[in-house]
Rosetta silent file (secondary structure, phi, psi, omega in degrees, C-alpha in Angstrom):
SEQUENCE: XXXXXXXXXXXXXXXXXXXXXXXXXXXXXXXXXXXXXXXXXXXXXXXXXXXXXXX
SCORE:     score description
SCORE:     0.000 S_00000001
   1 L     0.000  128.814  179.219   -2.426   -5.549   22.325 S_00000001
   2 L   -84.943  173.422 -174.123   -0.463   -8.747   22.859 S_00000001
   3 H   -60.994  -42.534  179.909    2.217  -10.098   20.514 S_00000001
   4 H   -64.533  -39.709  177.287   -0.086  -12.556   18.746 S_00000001
   5 H   -64.490  -40.289  179.757   -2.674   -9.859   18.108 S_00000001
   6 H   -63.545  -45.877  178.992    0.012   -7.567   16.734 S_00000001
   7 H   -61.403  -41.542  178.735    1.312  -10.257   14.355 S_00000001
   8 H   -63.855  -42.428  178.830   -2.242  -10.977   13.204 S_00000001
   9 H   -62.068  -46.255 -178.775   -2.914   -7.292   12.591 S_00000001
  10 H   -63.734  -41.238  179.398    0.291   -6.834   10.590 S_00000001
  11 H   -64.530  -42.528  177.378   -0.453   -9.938    8.506 S_00000001
  12 H   -60.780  -46.440  179.133   -3.993   -8.732    7.829 S_00000001
  13 H   -62.099  -38.958  178.331   -2.723   -5.312    6.768 S_00000001
  14 H   -61.627  -44.772  178.157   -0.136   -6.917    4.500 S_00000001
  15 H   -64.142  -43.108 -179.792   -2.820   -8.968    2.756 S_00000001
  16 H   -62.282  -46.416  179.714   -5.115   -5.961    2.455 S_00000001
  17 H   -64.744  -43.208 -176.498   -2.361   -3.781    1.006 S_00000001
  18 H   -65.767  -24.271  176.627   -1.136   -6.482   -1.393 S_00000001
  19 L   -85.798   -4.681 -175.936   -4.624   -6.788   -2.878 S_00000001
  20 L  -107.527  -12.084 -175.185   -4.868   -3.039   -3.445 S_00000001
  21 L  -132.402  155.072  176.966   -1.610   -2.312   -5.314 S_00000001
  22 L   -81.114  173.654 -174.443    0.299   -3.768   -8.244 S_00000001
  23 H   -59.685  -39.897  179.578    3.708   -5.421   -7.894 S_00000001
  24 H   -65.297  -42.478  177.672    5.713   -2.293   -8.715 S_00000001
  25 H   -66.081  -38.227  177.990    3.804   -0.238   -6.151 S_00000001
  26 H   -63.780  -39.265  179.199    4.169   -3.017   -3.572 S_00000001
  27 H   -61.065  -40.992  178.173    7.919   -3.050   -4.108 S_00000001
  28 H   -66.707  -45.992  178.756    8.075    0.684   -3.372 S_00000001
  29 H   -59.673  -41.532  178.240    5.845    0.330   -0.311 S_00000001
  30 H   -61.725  -42.477  179.229    7.988   -2.527    0.990 S_00000001
  31 H   -65.193  -40.308 -179.797   11.111   -0.406    0.572 S_00000001
  32 H   -63.340  -46.854 -179.307    9.458    2.555    2.306 S_00000001
  33 H   -67.795  -33.185  175.228    8.348    0.470    5.301 S_00000001
  34 H   -64.692  -45.859  178.681   11.786   -1.146    5.519 S_00000001
  35 H   -62.543  -40.674  178.041   13.425    2.286    5.525 S_00000001
  36 H   -60.192  -46.478  178.325   10.949    3.497    8.138 S_00000001
  37 H   -62.369  -43.415  178.761   11.761    0.570   10.413 S_00000001
  38 H   -63.529  -41.363  179.819   15.495    1.035    9.905 S_00000001
  39 H   -65.252  -41.616  176.731   15.244    4.757   10.615 S_00000001
  40 H   -63.021  -40.483  177.813   13.281    4.153   13.816 S_00000001
  41 H   -63.571  -40.033  178.010   15.868    1.587   14.932 S_00000001
  42 H   -63.964  -44.520  179.159   18.656    4.096   14.251 S_00000001
  43 H   -61.041  -45.181  179.830   16.888    6.811   16.229 S_00000001
  44 H   -63.835  -42.285  179.111   16.316    4.479   19.174 S_00000001
  45 H   -63.731  -41.537 -179.897   19.920    3.265   19.149 S_00000001
  46 H   -67.194  -40.929  176.824   21.224    6.838   19.037 S_00000001
  47 H   -60.525  -43.090  178.741   18.915    7.899   21.887 S_00000001
  48 H   -60.726  -44.620  178.692   20.134    4.945   23.938 S_00000001
  49 H   -61.800  -46.560 -179.957   23.747    5.863   23.256 S_00000001
  50 H   -65.282  -37.131  178.714   23.195    9.515   24.171 S_00000001
  51 H   -65.193  -35.311  179.264   21.319    8.563   27.346 S_00000001
  52 H   -72.994  -33.199  179.636   24.264    6.395   28.439 S_00000001
  53 H   -79.132  -34.852 -176.596   26.777    9.162   27.726 S_00000001
  54 L  -128.805   76.532 -176.619   24.737   11.985   29.284 S_00000001
  55 L   -66.061    0.000    0.000   22.506   10.602   32.028 S_00000001
């Protein structure tokens, strides 16, 4: 999947989800996905750090 296809997919899913939940539920889902992304970024950064320290 190329970058444009990925952006289109994410936008489509966002629209689909936003039409299925109320504003309060959407706020929680947005927070959950933000936390998920942040957690994945933290894990990747930590793995990179450990790989550099212990090749």
